[in-house]
JSON list of C-alpha atoms in Angstrom, two decimals:
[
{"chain": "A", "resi": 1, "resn": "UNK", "atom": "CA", "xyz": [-31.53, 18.56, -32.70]},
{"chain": "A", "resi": 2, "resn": "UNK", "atom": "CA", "xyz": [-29.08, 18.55, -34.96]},
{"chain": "A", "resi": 3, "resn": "UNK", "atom": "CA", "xyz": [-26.58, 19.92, -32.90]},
{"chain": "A", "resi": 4, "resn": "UNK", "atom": "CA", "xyz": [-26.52, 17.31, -30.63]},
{"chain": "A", "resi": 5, "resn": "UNK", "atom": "CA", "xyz": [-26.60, 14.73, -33.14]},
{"chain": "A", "resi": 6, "resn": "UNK", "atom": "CA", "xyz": [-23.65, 15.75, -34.79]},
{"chain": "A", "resi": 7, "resn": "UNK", "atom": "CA", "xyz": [-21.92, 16.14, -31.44]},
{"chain": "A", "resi": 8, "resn": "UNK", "atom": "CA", "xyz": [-22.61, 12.87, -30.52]},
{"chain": "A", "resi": 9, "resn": "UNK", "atom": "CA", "xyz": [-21.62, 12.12, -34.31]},
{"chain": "A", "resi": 10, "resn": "UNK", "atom": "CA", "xyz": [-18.04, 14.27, -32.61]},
{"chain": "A", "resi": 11, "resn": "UNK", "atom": "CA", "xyz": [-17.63, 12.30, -29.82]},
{"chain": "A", "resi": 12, "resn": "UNK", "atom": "CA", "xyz": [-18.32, 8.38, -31.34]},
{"chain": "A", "resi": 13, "resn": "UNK", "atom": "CA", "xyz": [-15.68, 9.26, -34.20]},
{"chain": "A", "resi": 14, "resn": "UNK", "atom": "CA", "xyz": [-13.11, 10.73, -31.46]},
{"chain": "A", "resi": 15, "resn": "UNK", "atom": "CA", "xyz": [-13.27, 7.17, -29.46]},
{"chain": "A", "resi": 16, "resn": "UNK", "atom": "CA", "xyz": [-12.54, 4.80, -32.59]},
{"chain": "A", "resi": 17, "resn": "UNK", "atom": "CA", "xyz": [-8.90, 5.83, -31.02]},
{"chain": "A", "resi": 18, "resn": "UNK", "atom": "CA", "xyz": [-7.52, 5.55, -28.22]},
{"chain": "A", "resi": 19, "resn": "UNK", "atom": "CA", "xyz": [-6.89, 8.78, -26.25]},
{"chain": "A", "resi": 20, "resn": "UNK", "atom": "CA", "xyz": [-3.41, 7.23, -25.14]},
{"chain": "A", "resi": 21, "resn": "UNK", "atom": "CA", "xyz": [-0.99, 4.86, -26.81]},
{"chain": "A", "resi": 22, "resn": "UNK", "atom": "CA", "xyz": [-0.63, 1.73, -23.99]},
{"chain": "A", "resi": 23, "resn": "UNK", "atom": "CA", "xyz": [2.04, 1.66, -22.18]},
{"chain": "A", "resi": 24, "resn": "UNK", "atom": "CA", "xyz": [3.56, -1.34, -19.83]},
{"chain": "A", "resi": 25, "resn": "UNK", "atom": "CA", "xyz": [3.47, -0.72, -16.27]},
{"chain": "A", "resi": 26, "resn": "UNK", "atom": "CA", "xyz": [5.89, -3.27, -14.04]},
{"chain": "A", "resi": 27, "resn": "UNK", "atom": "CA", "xyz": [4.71, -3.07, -10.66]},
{"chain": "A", "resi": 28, "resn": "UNK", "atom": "CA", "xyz": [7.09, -3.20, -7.65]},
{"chain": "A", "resi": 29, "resn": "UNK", "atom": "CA", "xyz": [5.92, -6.47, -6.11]},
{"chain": "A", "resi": 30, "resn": "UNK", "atom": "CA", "xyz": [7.17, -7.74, -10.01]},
{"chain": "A", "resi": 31, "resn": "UNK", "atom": "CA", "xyz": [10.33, -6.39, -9.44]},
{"chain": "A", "resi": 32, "resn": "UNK", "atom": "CA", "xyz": [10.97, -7.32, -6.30]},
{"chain": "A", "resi": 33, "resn": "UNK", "atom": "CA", "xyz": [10.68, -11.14, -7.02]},
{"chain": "A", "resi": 34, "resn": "UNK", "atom": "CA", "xyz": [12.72, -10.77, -10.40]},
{"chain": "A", "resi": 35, "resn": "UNK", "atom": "CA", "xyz": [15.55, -9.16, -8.53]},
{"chain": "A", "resi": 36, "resn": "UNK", "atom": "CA", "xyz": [15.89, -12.34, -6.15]},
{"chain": "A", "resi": 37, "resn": "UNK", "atom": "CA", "xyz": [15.97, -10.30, -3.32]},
{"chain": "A", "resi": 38, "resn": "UNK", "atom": "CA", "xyz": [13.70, -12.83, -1.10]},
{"chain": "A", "resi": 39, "resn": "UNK", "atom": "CA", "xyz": [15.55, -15.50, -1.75]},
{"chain": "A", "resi": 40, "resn": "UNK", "atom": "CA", "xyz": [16.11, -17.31, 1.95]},
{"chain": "A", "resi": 41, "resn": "UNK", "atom": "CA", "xyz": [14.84, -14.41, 3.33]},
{"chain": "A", "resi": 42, "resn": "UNK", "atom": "CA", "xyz": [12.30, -14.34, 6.34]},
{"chain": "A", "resi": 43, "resn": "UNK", "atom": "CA", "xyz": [10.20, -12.02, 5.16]},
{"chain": "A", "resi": 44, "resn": "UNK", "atom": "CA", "xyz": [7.42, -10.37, 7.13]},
{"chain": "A", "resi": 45, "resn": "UNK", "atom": "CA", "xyz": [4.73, -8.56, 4.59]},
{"chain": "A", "resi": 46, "resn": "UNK", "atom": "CA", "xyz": [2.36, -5.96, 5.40]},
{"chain": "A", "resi": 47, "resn": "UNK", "atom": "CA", "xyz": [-0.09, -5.94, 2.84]},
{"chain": "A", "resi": 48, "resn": "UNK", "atom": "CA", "xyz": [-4.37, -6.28, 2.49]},
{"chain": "A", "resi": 49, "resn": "UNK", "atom": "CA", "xyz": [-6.10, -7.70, -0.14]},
{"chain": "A", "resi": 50, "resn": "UNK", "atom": "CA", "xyz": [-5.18, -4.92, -3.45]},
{"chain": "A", "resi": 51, "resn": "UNK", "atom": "CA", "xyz": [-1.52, -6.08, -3.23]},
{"chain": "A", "resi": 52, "resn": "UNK", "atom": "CA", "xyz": [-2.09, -8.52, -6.06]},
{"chain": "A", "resi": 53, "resn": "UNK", "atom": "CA", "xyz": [0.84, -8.95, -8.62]},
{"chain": "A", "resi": 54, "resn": "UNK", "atom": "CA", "xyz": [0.64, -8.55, -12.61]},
{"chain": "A", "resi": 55, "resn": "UNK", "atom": "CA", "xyz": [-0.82, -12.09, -12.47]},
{"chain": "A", "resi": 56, "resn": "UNK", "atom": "CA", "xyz": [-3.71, -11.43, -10.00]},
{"chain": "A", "resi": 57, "resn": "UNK", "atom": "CA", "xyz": [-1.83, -13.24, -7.34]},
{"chain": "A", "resi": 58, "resn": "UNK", "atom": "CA", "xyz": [-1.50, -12.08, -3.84]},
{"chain": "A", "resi": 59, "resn": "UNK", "atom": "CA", "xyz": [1.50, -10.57, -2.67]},
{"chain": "A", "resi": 60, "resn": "UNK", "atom": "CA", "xyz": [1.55, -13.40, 0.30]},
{"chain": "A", "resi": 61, "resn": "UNK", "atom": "CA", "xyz": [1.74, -16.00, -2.24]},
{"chain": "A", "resi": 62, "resn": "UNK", "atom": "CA", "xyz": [4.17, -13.70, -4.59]},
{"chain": "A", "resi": 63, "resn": "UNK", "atom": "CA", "xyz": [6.54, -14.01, -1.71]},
{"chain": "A", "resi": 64, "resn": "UNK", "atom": "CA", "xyz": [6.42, -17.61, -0.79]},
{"chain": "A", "resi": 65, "resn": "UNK", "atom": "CA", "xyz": [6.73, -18.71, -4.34]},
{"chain": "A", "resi": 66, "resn": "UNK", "atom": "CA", "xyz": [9.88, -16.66, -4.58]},
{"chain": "A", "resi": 67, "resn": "UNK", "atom": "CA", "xyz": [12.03, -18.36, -2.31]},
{"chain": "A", "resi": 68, "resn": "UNK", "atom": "CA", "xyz": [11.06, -16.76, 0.79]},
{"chain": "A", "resi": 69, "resn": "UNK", "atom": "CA", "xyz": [10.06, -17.53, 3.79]},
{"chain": "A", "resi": 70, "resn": "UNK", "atom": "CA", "xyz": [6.91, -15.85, 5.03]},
{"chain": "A", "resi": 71, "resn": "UNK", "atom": "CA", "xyz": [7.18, -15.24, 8.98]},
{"chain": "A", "resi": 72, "resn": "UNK", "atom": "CA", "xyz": [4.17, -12.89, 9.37]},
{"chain": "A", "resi": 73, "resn": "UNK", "atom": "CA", "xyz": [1.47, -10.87, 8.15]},
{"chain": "A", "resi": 74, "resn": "UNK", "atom": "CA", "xyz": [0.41, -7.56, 8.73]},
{"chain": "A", "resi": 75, "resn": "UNK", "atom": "CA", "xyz": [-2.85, -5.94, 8.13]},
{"chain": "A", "resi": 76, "resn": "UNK", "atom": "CA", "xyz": [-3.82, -2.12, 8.16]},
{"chain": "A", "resi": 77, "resn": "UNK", "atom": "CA", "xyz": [-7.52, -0.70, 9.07]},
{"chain": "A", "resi": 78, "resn": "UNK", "atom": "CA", "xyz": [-10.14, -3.18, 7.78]},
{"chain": "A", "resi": 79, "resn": "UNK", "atom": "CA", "xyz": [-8.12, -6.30, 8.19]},
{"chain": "A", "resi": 80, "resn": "UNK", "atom": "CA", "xyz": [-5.10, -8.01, 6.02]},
{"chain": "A", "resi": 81, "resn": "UNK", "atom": "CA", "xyz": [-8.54, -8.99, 3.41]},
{"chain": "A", "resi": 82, "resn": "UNK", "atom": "CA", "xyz": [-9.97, -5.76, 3.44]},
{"chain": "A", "resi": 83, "resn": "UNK", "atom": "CA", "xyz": [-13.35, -7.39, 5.15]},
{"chain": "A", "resi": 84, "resn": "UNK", "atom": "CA", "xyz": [-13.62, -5.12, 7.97]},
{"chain": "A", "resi": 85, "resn": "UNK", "atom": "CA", "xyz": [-15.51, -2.25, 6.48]},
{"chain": "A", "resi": 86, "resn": "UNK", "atom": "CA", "xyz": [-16.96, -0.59, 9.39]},
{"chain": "A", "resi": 87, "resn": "UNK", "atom": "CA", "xyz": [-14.80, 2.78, 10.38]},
{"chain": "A", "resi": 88, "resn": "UNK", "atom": "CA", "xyz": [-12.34, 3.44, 13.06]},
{"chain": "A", "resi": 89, "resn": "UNK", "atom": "CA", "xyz": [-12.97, 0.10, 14.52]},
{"chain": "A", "resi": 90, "resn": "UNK", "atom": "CA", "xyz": [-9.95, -1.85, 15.82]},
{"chain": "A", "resi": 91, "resn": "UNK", "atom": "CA", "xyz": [-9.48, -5.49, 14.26]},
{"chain": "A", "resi": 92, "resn": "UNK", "atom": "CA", "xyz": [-8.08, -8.67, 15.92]},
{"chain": "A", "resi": 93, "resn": "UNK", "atom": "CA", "xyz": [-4.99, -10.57, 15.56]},
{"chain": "A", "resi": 94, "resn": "UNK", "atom": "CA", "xyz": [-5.64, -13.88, 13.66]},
{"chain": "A", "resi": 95, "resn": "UNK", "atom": "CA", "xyz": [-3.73, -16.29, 11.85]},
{"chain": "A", "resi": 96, "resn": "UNK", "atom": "CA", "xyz": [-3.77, -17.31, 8.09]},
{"chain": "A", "resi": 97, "resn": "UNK", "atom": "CA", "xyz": [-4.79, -20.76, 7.30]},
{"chain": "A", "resi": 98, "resn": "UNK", "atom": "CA", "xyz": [-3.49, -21.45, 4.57]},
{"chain": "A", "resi": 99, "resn": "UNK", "atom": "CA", "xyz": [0.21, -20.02, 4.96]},
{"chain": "A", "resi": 100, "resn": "UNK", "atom": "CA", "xyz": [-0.17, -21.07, 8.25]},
{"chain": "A", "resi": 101, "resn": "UNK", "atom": "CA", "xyz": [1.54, -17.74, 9.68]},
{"chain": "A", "resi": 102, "resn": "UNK", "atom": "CA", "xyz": [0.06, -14.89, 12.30]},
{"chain": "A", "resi": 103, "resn": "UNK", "atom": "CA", "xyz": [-1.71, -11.98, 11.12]},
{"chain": "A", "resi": 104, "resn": "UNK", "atom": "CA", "xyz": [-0.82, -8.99, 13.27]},
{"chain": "A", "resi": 105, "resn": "UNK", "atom": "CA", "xyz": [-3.38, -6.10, 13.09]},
{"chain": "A", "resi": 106, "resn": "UNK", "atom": "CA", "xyz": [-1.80, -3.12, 12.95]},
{"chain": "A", "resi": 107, "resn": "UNK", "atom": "CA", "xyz": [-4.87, -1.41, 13.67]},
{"chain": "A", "resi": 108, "resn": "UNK", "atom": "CA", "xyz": [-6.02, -2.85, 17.33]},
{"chain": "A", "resi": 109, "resn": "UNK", "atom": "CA", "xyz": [-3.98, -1.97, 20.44]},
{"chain": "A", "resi": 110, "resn": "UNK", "atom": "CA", "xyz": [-0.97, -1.20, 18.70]},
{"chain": "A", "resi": 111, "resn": "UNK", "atom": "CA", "xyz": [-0.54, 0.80, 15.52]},
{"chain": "A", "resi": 112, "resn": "UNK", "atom": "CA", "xyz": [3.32, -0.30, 14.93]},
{"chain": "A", "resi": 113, "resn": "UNK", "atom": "CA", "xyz": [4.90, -3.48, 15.01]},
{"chain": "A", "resi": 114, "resn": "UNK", "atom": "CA", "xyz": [5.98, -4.75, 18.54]},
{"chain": "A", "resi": 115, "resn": "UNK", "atom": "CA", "xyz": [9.53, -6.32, 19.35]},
{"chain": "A", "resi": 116, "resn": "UNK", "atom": "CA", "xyz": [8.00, -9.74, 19.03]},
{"chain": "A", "resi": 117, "resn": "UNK", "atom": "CA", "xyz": [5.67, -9.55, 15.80]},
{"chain": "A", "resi": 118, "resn": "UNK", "atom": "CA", "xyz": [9.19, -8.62, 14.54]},
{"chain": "A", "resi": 119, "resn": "UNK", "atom": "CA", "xyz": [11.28, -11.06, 16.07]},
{"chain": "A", "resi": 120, "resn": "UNK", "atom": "CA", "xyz": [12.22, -13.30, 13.33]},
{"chain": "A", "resi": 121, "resn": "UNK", "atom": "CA", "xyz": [11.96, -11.21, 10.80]},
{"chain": "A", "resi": 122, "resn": "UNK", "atom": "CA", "xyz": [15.26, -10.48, 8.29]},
{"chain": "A", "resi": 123, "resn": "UNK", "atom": "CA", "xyz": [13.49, -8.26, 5.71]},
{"chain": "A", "resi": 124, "resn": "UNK", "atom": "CA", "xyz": [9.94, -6.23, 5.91]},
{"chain": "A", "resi": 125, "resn": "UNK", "atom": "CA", "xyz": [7.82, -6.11, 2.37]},
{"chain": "A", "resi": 126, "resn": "UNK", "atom": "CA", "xyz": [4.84, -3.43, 2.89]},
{"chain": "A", "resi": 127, "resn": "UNK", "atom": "CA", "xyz": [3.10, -3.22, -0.01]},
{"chain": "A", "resi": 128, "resn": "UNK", "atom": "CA", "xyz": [-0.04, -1.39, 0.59]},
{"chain": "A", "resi": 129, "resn": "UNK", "atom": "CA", "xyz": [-2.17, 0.17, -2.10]},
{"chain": "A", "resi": 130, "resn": "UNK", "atom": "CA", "xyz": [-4.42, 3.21, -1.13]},
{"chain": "A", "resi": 131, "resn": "UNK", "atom": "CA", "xyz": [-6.35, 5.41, -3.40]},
{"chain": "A", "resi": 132, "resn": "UNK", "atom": "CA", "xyz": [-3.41, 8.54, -3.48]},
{"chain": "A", "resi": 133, "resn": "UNK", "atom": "CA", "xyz": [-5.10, 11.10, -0.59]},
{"chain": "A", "resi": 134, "resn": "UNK", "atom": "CA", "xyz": [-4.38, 11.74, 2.64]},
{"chain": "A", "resi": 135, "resn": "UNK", "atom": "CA", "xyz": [-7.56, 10.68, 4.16]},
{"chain": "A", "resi": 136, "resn": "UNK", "atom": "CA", "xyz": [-6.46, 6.83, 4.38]},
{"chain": "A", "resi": 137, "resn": "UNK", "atom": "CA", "xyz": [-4.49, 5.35, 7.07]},
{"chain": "A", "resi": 138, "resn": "UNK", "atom": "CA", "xyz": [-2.17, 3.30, 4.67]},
{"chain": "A", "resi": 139, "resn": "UNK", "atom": "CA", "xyz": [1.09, 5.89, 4.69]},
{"chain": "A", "resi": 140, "resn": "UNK", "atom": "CA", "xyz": [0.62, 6.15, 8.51]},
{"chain": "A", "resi": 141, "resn": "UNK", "atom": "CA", "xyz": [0.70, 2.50, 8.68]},
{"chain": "A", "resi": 142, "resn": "UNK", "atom": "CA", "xyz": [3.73, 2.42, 6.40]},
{"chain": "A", "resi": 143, "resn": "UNK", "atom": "CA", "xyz": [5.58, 5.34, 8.34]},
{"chain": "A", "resi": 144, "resn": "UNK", "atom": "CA", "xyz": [5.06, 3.53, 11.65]},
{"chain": "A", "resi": 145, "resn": "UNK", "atom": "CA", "xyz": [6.48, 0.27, 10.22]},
{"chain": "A", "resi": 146, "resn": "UNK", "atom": "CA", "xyz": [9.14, 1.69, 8.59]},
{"chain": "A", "resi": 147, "resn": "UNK", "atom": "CA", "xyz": [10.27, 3.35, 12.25]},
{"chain": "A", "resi": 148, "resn": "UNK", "atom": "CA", "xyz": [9.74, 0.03, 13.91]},
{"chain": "A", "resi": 149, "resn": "UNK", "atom": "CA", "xyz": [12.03, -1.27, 11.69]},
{"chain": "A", "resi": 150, "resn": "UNK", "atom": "CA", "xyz": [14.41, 1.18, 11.52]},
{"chain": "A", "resi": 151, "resn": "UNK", "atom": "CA", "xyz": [14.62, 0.54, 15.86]},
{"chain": "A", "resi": 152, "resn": "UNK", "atom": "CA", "xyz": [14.99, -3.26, 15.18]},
{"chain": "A", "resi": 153, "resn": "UNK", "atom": "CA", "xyz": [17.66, -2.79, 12.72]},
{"chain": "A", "resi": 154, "resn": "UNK", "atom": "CA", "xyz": [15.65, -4.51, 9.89]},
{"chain": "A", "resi": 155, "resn": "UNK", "atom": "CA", "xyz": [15.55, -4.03, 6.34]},
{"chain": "A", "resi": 156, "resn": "UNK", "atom": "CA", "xyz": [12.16, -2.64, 4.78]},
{"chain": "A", "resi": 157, "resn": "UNK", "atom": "CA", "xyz": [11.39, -2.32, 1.23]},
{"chain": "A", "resi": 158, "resn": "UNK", "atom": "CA", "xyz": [8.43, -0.57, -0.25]},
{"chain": "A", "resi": 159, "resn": "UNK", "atom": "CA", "xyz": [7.40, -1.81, -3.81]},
{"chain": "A", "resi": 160, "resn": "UNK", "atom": "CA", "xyz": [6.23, 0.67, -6.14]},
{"chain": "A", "resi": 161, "resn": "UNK", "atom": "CA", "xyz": [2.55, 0.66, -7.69]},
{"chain": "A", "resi": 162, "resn": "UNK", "atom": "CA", "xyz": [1.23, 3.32, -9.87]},
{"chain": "A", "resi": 163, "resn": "UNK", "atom": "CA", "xyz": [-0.93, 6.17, -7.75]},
{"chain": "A", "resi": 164, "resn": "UNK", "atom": "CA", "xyz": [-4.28, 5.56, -9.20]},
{"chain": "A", "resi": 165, "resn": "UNK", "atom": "CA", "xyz": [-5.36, 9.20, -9.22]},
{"chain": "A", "resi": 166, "resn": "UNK", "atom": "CA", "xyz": [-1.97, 10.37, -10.93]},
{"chain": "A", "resi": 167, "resn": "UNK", "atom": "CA", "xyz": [1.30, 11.71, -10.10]},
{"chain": "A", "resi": 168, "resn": "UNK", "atom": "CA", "xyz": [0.71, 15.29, -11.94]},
{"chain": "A", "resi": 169, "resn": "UNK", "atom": "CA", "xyz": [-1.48, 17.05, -9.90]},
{"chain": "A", "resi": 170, "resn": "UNK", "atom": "CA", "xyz": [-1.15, 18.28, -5.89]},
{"chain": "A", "resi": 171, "resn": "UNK", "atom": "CA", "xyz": [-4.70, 19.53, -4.85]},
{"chain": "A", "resi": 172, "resn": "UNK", "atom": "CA", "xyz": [-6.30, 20.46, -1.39]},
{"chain": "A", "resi": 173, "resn": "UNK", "atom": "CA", "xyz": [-5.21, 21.94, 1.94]},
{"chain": "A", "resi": 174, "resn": "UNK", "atom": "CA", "xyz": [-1.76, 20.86, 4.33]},
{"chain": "A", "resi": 175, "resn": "UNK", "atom": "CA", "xyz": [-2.25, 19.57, 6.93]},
{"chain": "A", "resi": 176, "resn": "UNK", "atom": "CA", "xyz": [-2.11, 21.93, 9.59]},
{"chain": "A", "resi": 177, "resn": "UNK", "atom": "CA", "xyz": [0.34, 21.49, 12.80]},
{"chain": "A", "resi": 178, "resn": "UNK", "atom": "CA", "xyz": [-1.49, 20.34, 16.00]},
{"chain": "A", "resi": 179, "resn": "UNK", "atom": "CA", "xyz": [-3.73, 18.21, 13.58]},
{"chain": "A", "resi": 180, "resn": "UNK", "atom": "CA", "xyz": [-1.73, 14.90, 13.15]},
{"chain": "A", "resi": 181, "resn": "UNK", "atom": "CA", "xyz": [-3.71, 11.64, 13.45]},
{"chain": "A", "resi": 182, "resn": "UNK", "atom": "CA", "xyz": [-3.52, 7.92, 12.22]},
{"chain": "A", "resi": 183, "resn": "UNK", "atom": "CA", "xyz": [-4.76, 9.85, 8.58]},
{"chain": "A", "resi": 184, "resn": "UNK", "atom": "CA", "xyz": [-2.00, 11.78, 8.62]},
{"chain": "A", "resi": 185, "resn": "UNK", "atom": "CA", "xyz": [1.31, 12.10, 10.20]},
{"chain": "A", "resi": 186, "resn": "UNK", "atom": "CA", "xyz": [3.23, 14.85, 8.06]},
{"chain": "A", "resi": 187, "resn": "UNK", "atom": "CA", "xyz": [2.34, 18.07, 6.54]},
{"chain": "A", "resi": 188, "resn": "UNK", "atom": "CA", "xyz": [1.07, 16.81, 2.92]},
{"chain": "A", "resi": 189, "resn": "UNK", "atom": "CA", "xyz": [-1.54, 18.19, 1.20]},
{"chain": "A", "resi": 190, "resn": "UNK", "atom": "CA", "xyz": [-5.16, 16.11, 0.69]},
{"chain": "A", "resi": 191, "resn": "UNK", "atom": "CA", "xyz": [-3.83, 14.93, -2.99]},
{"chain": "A", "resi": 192, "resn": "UNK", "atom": "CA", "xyz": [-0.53, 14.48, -2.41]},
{"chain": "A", "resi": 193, "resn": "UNK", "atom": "CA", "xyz": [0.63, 13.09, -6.13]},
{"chain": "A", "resi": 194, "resn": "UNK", "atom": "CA", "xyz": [3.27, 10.17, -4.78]},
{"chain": "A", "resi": 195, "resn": "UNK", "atom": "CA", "xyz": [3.92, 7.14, -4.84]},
{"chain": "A", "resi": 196, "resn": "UNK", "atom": "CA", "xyz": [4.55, 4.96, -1.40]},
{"chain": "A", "resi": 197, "resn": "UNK", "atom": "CA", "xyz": [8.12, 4.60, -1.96]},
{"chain": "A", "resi": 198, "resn": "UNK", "atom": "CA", "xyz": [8.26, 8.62, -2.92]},
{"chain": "A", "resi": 199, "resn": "UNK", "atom": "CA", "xyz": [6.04, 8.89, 0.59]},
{"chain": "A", "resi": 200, "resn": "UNK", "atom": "CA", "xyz": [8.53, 6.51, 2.18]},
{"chain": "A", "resi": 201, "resn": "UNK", "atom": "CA", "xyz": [11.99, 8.50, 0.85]},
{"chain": "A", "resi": 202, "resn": "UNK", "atom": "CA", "xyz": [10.33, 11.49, 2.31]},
{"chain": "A", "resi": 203, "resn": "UNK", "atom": "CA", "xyz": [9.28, 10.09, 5.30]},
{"chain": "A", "resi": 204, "resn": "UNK", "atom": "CA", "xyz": [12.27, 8.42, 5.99]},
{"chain": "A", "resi": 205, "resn": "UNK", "atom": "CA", "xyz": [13.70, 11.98, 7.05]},
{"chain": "A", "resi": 206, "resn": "UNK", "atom": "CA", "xyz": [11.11, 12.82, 9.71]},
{"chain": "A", "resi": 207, "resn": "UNK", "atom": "CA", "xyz": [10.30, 9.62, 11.35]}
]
């Protein structure tokens, strides 16, 4: 007995501290708006409903309240607001309300961005946080959109966000040849330790 109370006595004494000094973390969406890049820009986004800013704001209203114009909104598996929970089950088109703007679903009949969800479009903002493995859809969605745009000749940037499992450690199997799939397009391993915009400068040679 009192073993463990002086080990609890250990551990309540060891968190009066903090484990880590804080540190301020600008997110890419941040950035992005600060730089004035979307300024008179038509700016297509694809996004769902984690790309909030360092304010809590979404990135669709981010972008119109920098200058931009927002043309169109796309959405990856489960819908642009993440309400479409059941798996491997296609999602409609739609339209948003309140930007008053389509919503493509790049997770229906298509999986990449057709000549006329682009047309319009001068610069493509895909900001979509995943949870750092391979088993989500999200960096297949951003590698098809980043070849769609590369075809149509339009810019695409890729904010950076923090990967919320870490950047240190690369765990589990490749992915084996003959295996590819909407969960995974290029021979990373199941914890691949990047960011999207380290997935997209890597991608960018293969795609």
């Amino acid at each position: 007995c009192l073993n463990r109370v002086g080990l609890h006595l250990i551990i309540w004494v060891g968190c009066t501290k903090p484990y880590n000094a804080s540190v301020p973390v600008t997110l890419g969406l941040d950035s992005l708006v600060s730089s004035g890049r979307l300024s008179n820009q038509r700016v297509g986004l694809v996004c769902n409903a984690a790309s909030l800013d360092r304010h809590f704001q979404h990135a669709a209203k981010v972008v119109v309240n920098s200058g931009a114009k927002l043309t169109a909104l796309f959405g990856p598996q489960h819908g642009f607001t993440s309400d479409r929970q059941d798996n491997m089950v296609e999602t409609p088109h739609g339209h948003d309300e309140h930007h008053l703007v389509p919503v493509y679903s790049l997770y229906s009949e298509t999986r990449t961005p057709t000549t006329e969800m682009l047309n319009g479009i001068d610069l493509m903002v895909i900001d979509l946080p995943d949870i750092g493995t391979r088993v989500y859809t999200y960096a297949s969605t951003m590698a098809n959109c980043l070849r769609a745009c590369r075809e149509h000749g339009i810019p695409a940037i890729v904010p950076d966000r923090p990967n919320p499992i870490g950047r240190v450690t690369v765990e589990g199997p490749m992915l084996e040849s003959g295996s590819t799939s909407i969960e995974g397009q290029f021979p990373n391993p199941l914890r691949r330790a990047m960011t999207k915009p380290e997935q997209a400068e890597r991608y960018h040679t293969q795609i």
